Short mmCIF file of N, CA, C and O in Angstrom, two decimals:
data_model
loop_
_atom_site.label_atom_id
_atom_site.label_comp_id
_atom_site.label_asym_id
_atom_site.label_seq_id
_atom_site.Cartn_x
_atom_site.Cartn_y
_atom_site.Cartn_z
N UNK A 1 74.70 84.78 119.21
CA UNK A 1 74.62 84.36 120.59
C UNK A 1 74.21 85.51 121.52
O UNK A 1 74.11 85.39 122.74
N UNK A 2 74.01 86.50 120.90
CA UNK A 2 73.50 88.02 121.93
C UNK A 2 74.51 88.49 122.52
O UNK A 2 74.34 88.92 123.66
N UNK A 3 75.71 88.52 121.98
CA UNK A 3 76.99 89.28 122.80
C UNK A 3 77.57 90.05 121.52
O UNK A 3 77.69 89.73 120.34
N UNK A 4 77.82 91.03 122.15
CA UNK A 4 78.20 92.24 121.64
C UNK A 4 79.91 91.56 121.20
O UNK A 4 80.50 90.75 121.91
N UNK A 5 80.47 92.14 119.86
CA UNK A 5 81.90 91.69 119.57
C UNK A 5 82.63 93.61 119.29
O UNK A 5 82.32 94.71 118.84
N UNK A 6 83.83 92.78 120.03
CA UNK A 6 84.31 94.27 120.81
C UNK A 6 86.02 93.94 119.64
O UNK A 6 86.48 92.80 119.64
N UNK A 7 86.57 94.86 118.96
CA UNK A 7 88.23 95.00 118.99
C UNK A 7 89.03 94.67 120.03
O UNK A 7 88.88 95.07 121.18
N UNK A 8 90.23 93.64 119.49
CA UNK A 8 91.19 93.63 120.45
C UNK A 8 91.95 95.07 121.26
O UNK A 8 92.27 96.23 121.01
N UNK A 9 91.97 94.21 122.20
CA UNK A 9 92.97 95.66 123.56
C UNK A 9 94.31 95.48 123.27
O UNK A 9 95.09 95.88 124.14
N UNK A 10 94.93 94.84 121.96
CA UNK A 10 96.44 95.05 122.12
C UNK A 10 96.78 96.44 122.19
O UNK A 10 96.16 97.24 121.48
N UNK A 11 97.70 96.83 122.96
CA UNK A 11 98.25 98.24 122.73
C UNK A 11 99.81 97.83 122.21
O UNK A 11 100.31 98.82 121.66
N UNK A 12 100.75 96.66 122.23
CA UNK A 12 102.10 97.08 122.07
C UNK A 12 102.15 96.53 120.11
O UNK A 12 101.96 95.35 119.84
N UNK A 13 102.33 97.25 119.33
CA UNK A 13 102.31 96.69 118.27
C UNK A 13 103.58 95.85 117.58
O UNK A 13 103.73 95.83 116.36
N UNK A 14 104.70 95.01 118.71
CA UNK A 14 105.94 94.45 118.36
C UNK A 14 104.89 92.75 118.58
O UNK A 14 105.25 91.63 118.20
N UNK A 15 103.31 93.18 119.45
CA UNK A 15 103.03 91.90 119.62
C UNK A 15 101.38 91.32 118.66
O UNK A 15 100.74 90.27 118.62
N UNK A 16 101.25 92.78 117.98
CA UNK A 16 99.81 93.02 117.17
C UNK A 16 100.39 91.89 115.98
O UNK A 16 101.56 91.69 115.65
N UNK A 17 98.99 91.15 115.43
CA UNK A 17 98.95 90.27 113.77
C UNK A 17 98.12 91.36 113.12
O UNK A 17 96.99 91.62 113.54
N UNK A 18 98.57 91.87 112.31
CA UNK A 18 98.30 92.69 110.86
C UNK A 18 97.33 91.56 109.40
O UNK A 18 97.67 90.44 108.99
N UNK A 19 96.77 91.96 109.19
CA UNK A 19 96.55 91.45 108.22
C UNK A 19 96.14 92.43 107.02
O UNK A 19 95.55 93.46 107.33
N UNK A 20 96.40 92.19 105.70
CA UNK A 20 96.49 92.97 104.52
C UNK A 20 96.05 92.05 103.24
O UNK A 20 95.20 91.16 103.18
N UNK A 21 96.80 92.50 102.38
CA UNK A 21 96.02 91.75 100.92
C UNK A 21 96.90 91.83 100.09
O UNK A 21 97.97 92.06 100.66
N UNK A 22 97.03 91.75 98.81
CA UNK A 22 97.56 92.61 97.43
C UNK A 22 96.83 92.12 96.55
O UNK A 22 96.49 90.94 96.53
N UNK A 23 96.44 93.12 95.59
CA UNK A 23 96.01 93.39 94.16
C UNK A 23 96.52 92.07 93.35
O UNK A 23 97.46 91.32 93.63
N UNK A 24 95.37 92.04 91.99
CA UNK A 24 95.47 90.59 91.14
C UNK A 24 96.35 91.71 90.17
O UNK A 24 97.13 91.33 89.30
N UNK A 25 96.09 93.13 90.47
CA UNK A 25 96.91 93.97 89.33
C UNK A 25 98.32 93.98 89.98
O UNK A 25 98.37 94.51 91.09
N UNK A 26 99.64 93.41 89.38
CA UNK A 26 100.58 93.53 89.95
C UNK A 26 101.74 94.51 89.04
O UNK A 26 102.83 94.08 88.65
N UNK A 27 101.18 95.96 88.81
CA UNK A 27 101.93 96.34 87.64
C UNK A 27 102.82 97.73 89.20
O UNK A 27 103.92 98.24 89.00
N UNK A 28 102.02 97.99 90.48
CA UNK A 28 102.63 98.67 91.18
C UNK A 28 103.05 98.63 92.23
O UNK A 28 103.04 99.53 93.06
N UNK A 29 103.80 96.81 92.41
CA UNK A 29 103.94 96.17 93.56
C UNK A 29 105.27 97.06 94.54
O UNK A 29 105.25 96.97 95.76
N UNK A 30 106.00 97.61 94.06
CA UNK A 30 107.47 98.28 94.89
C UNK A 30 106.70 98.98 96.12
O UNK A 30 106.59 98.30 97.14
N UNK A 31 106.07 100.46 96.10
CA UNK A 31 105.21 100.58 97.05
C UNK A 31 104.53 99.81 98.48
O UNK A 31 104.65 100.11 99.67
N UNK A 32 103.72 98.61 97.77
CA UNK A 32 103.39 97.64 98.50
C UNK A 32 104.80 96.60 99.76
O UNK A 32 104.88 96.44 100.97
N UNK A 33 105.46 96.24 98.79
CA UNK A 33 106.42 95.40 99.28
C UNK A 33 107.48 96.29 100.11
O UNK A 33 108.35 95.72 100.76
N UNK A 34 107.38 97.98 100.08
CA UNK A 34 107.86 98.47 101.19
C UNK A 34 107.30 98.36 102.38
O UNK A 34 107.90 97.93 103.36
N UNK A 35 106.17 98.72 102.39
CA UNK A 35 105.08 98.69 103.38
C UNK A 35 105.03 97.72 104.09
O UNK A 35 105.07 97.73 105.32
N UNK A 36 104.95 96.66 103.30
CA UNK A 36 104.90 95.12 103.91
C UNK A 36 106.18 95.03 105.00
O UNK A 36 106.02 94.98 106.22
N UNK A 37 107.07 95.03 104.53
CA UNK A 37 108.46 95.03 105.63
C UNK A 37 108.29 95.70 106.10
O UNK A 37 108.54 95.32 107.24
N UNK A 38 107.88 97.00 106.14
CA UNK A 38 108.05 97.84 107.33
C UNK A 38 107.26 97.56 108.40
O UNK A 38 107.73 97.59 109.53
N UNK A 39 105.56 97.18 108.08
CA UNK A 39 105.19 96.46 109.43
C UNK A 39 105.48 95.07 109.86
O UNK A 39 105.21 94.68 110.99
N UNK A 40 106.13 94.17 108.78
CA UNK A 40 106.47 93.05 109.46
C UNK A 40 108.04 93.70 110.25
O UNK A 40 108.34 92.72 110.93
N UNK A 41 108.61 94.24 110.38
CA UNK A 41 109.40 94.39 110.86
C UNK A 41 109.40 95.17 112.01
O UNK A 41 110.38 95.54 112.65
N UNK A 42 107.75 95.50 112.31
CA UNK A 42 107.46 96.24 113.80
C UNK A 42 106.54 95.54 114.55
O UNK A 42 106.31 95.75 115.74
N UNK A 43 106.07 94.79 113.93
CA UNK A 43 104.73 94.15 114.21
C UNK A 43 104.92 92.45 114.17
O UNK A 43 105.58 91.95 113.26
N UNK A 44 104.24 91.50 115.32
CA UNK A 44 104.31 90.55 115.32
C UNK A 44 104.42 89.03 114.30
O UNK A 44 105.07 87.99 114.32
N UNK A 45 103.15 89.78 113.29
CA UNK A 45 103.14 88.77 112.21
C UNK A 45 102.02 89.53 111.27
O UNK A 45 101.20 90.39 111.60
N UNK A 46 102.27 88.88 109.94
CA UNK A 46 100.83 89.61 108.66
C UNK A 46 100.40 87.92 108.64
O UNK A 46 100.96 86.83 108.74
N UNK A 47 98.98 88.49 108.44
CA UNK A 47 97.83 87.70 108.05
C UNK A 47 97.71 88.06 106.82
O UNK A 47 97.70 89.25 106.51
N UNK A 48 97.57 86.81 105.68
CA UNK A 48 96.96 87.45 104.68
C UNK A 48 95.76 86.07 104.20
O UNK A 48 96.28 85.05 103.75
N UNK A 49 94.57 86.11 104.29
CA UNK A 49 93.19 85.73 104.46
C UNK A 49 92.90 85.73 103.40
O UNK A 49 93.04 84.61 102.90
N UNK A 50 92.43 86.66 102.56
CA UNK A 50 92.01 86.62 100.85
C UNK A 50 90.65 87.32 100.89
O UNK A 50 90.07 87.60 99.84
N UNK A 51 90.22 87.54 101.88
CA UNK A 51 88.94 88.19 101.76
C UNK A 51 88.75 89.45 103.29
O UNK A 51 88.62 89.35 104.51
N UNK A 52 88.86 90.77 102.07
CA UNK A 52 88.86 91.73 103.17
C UNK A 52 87.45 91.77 104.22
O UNK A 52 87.41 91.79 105.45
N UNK A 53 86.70 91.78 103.52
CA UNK A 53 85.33 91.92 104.45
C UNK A 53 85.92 90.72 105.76
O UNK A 53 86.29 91.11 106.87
N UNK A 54 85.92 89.48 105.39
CA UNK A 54 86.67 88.88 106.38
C UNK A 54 87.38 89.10 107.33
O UNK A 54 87.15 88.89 108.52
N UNK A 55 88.57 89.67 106.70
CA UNK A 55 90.02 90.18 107.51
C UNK A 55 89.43 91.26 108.67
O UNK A 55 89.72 91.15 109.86
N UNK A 56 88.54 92.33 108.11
CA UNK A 56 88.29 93.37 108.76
C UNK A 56 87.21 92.76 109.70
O UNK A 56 87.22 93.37 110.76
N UNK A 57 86.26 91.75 109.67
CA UNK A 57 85.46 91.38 110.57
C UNK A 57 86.00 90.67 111.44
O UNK A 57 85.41 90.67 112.52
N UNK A 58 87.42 89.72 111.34
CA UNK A 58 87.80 89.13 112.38
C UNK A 58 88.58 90.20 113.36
O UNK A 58 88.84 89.88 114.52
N UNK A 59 88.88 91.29 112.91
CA UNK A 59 89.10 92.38 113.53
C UNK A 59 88.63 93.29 114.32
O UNK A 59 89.05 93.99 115.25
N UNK A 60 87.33 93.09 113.56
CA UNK A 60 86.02 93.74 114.61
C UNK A 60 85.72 92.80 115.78
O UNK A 60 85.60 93.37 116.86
N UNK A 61 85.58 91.34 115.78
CA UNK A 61 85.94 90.88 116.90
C UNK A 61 87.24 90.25 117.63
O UNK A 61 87.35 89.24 118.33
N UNK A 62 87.88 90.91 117.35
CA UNK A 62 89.81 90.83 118.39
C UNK A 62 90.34 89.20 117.92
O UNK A 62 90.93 88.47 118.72
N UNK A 63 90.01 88.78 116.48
CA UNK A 63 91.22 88.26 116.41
C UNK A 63 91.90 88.18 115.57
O UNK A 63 92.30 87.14 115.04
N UNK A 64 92.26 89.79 115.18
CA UNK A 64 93.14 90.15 114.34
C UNK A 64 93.18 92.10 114.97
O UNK A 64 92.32 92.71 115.60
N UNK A 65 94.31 92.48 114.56
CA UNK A 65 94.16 93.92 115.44
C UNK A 65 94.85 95.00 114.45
O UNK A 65 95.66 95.73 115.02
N UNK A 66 94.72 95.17 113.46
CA UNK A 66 94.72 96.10 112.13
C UNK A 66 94.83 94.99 110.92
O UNK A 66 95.16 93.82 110.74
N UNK A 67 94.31 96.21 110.17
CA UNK A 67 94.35 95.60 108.59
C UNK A 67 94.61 97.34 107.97
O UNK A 67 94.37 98.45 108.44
N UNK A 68 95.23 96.85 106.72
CA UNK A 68 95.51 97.77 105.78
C UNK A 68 95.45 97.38 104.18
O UNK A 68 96.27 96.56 103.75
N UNK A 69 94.81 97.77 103.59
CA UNK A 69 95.13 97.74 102.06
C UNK A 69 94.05 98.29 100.76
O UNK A 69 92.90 98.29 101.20
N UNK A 70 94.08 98.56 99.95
CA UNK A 70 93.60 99.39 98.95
C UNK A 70 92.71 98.57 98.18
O UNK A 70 93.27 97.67 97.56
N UNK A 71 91.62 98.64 98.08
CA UNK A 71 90.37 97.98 97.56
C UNK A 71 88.86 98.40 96.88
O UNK A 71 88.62 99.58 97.10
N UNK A 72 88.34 98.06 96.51
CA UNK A 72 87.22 98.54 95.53
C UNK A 72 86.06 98.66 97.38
O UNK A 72 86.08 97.86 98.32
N UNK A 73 85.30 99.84 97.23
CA UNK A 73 84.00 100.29 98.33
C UNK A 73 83.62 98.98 98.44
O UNK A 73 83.81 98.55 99.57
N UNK A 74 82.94 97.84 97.36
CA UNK A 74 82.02 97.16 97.66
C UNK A 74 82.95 95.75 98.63
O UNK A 74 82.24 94.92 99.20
N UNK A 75 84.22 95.64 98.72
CA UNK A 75 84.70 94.82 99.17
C UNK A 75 85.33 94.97 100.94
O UNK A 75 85.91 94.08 101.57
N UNK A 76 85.01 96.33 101.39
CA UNK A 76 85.24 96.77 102.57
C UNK A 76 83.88 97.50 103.42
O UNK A 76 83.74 97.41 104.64
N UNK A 77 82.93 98.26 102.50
CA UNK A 77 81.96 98.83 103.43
C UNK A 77 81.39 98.47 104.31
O UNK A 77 81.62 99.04 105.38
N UNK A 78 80.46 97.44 104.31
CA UNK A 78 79.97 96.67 104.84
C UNK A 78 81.15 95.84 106.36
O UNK A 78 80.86 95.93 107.56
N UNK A 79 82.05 95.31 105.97
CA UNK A 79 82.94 94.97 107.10
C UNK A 79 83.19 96.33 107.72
O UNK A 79 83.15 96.37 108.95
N UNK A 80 83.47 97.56 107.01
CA UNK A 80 84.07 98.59 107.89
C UNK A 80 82.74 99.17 109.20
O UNK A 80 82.76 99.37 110.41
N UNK A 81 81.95 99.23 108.35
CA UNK A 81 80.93 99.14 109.45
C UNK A 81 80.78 98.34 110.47
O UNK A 81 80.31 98.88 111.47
N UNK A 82 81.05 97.08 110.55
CA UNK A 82 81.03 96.41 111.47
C UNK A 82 82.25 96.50 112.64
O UNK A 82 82.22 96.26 113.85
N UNK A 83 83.41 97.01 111.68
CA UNK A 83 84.71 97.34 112.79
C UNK A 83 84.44 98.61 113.57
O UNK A 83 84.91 98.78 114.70
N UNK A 84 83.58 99.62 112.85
CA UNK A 84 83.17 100.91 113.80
C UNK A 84 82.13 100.67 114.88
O UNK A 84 82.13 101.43 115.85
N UNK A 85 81.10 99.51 114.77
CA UNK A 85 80.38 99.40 116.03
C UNK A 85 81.41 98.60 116.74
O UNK A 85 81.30 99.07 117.87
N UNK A 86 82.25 97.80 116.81
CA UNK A 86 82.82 96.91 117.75
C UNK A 86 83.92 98.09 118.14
O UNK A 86 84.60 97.84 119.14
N UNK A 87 84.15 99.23 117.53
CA UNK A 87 84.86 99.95 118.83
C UNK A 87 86.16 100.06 117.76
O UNK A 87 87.12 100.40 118.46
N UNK A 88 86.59 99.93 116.41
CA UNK A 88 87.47 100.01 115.87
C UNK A 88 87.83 101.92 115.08
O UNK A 88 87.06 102.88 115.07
N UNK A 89 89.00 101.85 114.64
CA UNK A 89 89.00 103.03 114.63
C UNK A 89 89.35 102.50 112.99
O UNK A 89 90.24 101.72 112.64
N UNK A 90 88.23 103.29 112.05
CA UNK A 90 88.84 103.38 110.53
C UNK A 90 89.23 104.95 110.05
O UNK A 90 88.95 106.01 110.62
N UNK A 91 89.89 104.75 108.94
CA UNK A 91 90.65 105.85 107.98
C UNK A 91 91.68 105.39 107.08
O UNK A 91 91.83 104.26 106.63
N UNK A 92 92.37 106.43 106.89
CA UNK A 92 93.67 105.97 105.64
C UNK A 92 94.91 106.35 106.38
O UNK A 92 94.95 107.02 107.42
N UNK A 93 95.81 105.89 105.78
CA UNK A 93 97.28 106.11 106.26
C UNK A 93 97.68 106.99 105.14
O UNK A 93 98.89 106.84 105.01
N UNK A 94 97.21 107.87 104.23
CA UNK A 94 97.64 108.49 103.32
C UNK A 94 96.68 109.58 103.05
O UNK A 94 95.54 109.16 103.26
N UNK A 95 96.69 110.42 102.79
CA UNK A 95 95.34 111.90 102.89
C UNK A 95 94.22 111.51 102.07
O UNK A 95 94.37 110.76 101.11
N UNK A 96 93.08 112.00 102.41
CA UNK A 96 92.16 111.86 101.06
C UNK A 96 91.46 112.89 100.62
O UNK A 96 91.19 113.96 101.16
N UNK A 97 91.20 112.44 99.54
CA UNK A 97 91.65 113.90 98.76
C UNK A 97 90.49 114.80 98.99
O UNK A 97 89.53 114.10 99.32
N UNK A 98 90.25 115.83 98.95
CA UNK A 98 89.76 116.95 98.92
C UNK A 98 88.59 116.52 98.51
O UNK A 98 88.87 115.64 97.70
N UNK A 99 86.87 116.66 98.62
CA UNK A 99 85.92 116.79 98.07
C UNK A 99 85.27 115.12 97.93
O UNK A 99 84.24 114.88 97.29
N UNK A 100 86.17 113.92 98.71
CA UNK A 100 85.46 112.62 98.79
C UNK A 100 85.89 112.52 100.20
O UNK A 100 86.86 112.76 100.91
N UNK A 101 84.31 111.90 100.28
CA UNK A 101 83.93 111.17 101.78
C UNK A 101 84.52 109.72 102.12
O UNK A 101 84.32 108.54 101.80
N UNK A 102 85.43 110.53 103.02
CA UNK A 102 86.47 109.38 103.53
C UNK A 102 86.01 107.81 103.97
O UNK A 102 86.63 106.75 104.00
N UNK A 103 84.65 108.17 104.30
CA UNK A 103 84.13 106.48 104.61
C UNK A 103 83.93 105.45 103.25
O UNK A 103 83.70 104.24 103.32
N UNK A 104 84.06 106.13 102.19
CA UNK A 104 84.20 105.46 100.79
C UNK A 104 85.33 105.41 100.05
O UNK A 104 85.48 104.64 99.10
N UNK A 105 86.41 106.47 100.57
CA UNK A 105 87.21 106.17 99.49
C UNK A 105 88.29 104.87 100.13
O UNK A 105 88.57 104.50 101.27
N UNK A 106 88.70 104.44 98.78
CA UNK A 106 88.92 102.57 98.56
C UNK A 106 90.53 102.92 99.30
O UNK A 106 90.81 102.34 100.34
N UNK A 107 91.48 103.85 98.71
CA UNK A 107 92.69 103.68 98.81
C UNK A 107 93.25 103.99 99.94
O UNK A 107 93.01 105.03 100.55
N UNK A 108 94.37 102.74 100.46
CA UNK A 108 94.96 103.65 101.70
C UNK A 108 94.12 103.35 103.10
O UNK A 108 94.04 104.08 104.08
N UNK A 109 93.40 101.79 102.86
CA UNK A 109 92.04 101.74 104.05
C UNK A 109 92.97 101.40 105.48
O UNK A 109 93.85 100.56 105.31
N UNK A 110 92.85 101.93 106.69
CA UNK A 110 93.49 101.49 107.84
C UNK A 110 92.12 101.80 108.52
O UNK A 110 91.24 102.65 108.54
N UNK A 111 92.63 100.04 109.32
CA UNK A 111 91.31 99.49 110.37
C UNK A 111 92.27 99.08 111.76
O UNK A 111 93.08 98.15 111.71
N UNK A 112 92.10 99.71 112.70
CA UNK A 112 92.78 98.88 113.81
C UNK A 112 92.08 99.69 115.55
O UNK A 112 91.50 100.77 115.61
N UNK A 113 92.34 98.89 116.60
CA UNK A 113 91.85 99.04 117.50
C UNK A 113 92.44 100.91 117.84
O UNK A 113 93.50 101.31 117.35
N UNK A 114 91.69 101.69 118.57
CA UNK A 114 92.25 102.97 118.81
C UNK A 114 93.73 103.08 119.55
O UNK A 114 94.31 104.16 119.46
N UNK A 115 94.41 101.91 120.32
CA UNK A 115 95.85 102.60 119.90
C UNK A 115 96.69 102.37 119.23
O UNK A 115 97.65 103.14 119.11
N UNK A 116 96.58 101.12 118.52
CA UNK A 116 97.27 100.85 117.47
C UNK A 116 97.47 100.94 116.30
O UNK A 116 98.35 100.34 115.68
N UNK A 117 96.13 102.26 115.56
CA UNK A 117 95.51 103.24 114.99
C UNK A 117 96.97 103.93 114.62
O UNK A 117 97.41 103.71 113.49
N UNK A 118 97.60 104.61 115.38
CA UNK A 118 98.05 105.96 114.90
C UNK A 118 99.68 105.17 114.81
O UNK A 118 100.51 105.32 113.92
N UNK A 119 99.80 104.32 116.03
CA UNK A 119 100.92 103.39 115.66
C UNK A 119 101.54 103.05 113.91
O UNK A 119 102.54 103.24 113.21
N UNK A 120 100.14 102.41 113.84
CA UNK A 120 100.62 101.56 112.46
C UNK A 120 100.52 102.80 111.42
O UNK A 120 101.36 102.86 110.53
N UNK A 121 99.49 103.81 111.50
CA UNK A 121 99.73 104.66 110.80
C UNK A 121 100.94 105.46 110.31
O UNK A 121 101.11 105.94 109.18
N UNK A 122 101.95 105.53 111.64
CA UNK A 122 103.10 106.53 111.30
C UNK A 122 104.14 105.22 111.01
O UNK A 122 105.31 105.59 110.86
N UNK A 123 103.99 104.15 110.92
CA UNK A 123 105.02 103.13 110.07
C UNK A 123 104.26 103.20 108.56
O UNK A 123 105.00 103.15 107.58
N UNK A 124 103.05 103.30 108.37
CA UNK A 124 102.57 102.56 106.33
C UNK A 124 103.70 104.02 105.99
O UNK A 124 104.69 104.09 105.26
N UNK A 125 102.80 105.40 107.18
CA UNK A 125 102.99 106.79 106.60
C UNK A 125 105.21 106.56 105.94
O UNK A 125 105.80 106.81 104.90
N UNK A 126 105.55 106.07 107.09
CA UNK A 126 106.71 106.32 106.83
C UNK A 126 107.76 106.03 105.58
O UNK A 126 108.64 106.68 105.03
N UNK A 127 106.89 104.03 105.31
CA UNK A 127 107.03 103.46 104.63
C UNK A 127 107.23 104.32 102.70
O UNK A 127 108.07 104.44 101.81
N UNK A 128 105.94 104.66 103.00
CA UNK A 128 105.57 105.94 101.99
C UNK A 128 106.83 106.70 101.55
O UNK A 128 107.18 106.76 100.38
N UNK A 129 107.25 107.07 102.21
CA UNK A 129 108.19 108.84 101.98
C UNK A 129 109.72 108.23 102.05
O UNK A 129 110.69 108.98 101.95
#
């Protein structure tokens, strides 16, 4: 329609929808199922859609306002690009490692508008440790 699609402006994340995924491999679910509570328990509600390119594009246009979860390049690149022109902020909630280019690596993907970016980050981070 010739209009530019912009990220949602939520800033309070008790009122942000998350959306995420999990693996058909379920041999390292404990990890995951921390994580999961910890942002449902800060955050309004999880979306879970079934298709990241999806998840992350309804994100790129505001109606969804982070996503997080660990996935193969070919199932996020393409959407992540589209969340960086609409104004989204990508990276990982977990370091990456030394000597790979962070716009490819799969694990640890966090997509969300720039302030709810560092928000959700220091809950996965916390979740973690």
């Amino acid at each position: 329609n010739g209009q530019s699609i912009q990220v949602a402006k939520e800033s309070d994340l008790e009122r942000a929808i998350i959306a995420t995924g999990f693996p058909y491999e379920k041999s390292n679910l404990e990890p995951m199922i921390k994580r999961l509570n910890s942002v449902l328990s800060n955050c309004a509600d999880i979306r879970r859609i079934g298709s990241a390119a999806l998840d992350i594009c309804w994100l790129a246009s505001g109606r969804l306002d982070a996503y997080y979860e660990s996935l193969s390049v070919w199932d996020f690149a393409a959407a992540r690009l589209v969340a960086l022109e609409a104004g989204a902020e990508c990276g990982h909630f977990s370091e990456v490692p030394e000597g790979i280019d962070p716009q490819f690596y799969p694990h640890d993907l966090l997509i969300a508008n720039p302030v709810l970016y560092p928000k959700l980050r220091a809950i996965l981070q916390s979740a973690d440790s």
